């Protein structure tokens, strides 16, 4: 019982010592464990306020109320299903 537990712990140690990453295996860099998370910015915090310049009015495109023309896009080829 104790020998089996020791062997299991030795296997875990071997796995932890030989961690694979993008430098020593085919694993892509996006799967590296020590890389920054996607929601973590690498930029340092500043005392500046976010947003545009003071006094500048923004402009947003409004949705149109009516449609001028409807264009149907269809493929220029015919797909034929062949049953084998």
Short mmCIF file of C-alpha atoms in Angstrom, two decimals:
data_model
loop_
_atom_site.label_atom_id
_atom_site.label_comp_id
_atom_site.label_asym_id
_atom_site.label_seq_id
_atom_site.Cartn_x
_atom_site.Cartn_y
_atom_site.Cartn_z
CA UNK A 1 0.00 0.00 0.00
CA UNK A 2 2.73 2.45 0.97
CA UNK A 3 4.88 1.45 -2.02
CA UNK A 4 1.98 2.11 -4.41
CA UNK A 5 1.42 5.53 -2.91
CA UNK A 6 5.14 6.35 -3.22
CA UNK A 7 5.10 5.31 -6.90
CA UNK A 8 2.05 7.50 -7.56
CA UNK A 9 3.73 10.47 -5.90
CA UNK A 10 6.92 9.90 -7.90
CA UNK A 11 4.87 9.88 -11.12
CA UNK A 12 3.24 13.18 -10.11
CA UNK A 13 6.64 14.70 -9.35
CA UNK A 14 7.94 13.60 -12.76
CA UNK A 15 4.93 15.15 -14.47
CA UNK A 16 5.28 18.42 -12.55
CA UNK A 17 9.02 18.67 -13.26
CA UNK A 18 8.53 18.14 -17.00
CA UNK A 19 5.80 20.70 -17.70
CA UNK A 20 5.28 21.15 -21.39
CA UNK A 21 4.91 24.58 -22.89
CA UNK A 22 5.28 26.17 -26.31
CA UNK A 23 9.09 26.15 -26.03
CA UNK A 24 9.55 22.43 -25.45
CA UNK A 25 6.57 20.84 -27.24
CA UNK A 26 4.04 21.26 -30.03
CA UNK A 27 1.63 23.09 -27.71
CA UNK A 28 0.74 26.56 -29.08
CA UNK A 29 1.73 29.66 -27.06
CA UNK A 30 -1.95 30.39 -26.36
CA UNK A 31 -2.04 27.28 -24.15
CA UNK A 32 0.94 28.24 -21.99
CA UNK A 33 -0.05 28.32 -18.33
CA UNK A 34 2.03 31.35 -17.34
CA UNK A 35 0.84 33.66 -20.13
CA UNK A 36 -1.27 36.69 -19.23
CA UNK A 37 -5.01 36.12 -19.34
CA UNK A 38 -6.99 37.66 -22.20
CA UNK A 39 -8.71 40.11 -19.87
CA UNK A 40 -5.45 41.26 -18.29
CA UNK A 41 -3.93 44.29 -19.95
CA UNK A 42 -0.16 44.59 -20.08
CA UNK A 43 -0.44 48.38 -19.97
CA UNK A 44 0.37 50.19 -16.78
CA UNK A 45 -2.30 52.33 -15.11
CA UNK A 46 -2.09 56.10 -15.65
CA UNK A 47 -3.87 59.07 -14.13
CA UNK A 48 -5.53 59.98 -17.43
CA UNK A 49 -9.28 59.78 -17.83
CA UNK A 50 -10.74 57.40 -20.38
CA UNK A 51 -12.66 58.65 -23.40
CA UNK A 52 -12.34 61.36 -26.01
CA UNK A 53 -11.30 64.97 -25.75
CA UNK A 54 -13.24 67.38 -23.56
CA UNK A 55 -15.94 69.34 -25.39
CA UNK A 56 -15.99 67.11 -28.45
CA UNK A 57 -19.45 65.88 -29.36
CA UNK A 58 -19.58 62.33 -30.63
CA UNK A 59 -21.54 61.29 -33.68
CA UNK A 60 -23.42 58.02 -33.99
CA UNK A 61 -24.91 56.67 -37.20
CA UNK A 62 -28.65 56.21 -36.83
CA UNK A 63 -30.54 53.24 -38.25
CA UNK A 64 -32.48 54.05 -41.40
CA UNK A 65 -36.27 53.88 -41.20
CA UNK A 66 -36.88 52.55 -44.69
CA UNK A 67 -35.15 50.17 -47.07
CA UNK A 68 -34.36 51.50 -50.56
CA UNK A 69 -33.55 48.22 -52.26
CA UNK A 70 -33.36 44.52 -51.37
CA UNK A 71 -30.62 42.56 -53.14
CA UNK A 72 -30.77 38.77 -53.00
CA UNK A 73 -27.35 37.15 -53.27
CA UNK A 74 -27.39 33.65 -54.70
CA UNK A 75 -24.51 31.38 -55.69
CA UNK A 76 -23.62 31.31 -59.36
CA UNK A 77 -23.49 27.51 -59.43
CA UNK A 78 -25.85 24.62 -58.93
CA UNK A 79 -25.18 22.06 -56.21
CA UNK A 80 -26.13 18.54 -57.24
CA UNK A 81 -26.41 15.85 -54.58
CA UNK A 82 -25.17 12.48 -55.77
CA UNK A 83 -26.08 9.39 -53.75
CA UNK A 84 -23.56 6.60 -53.94
#
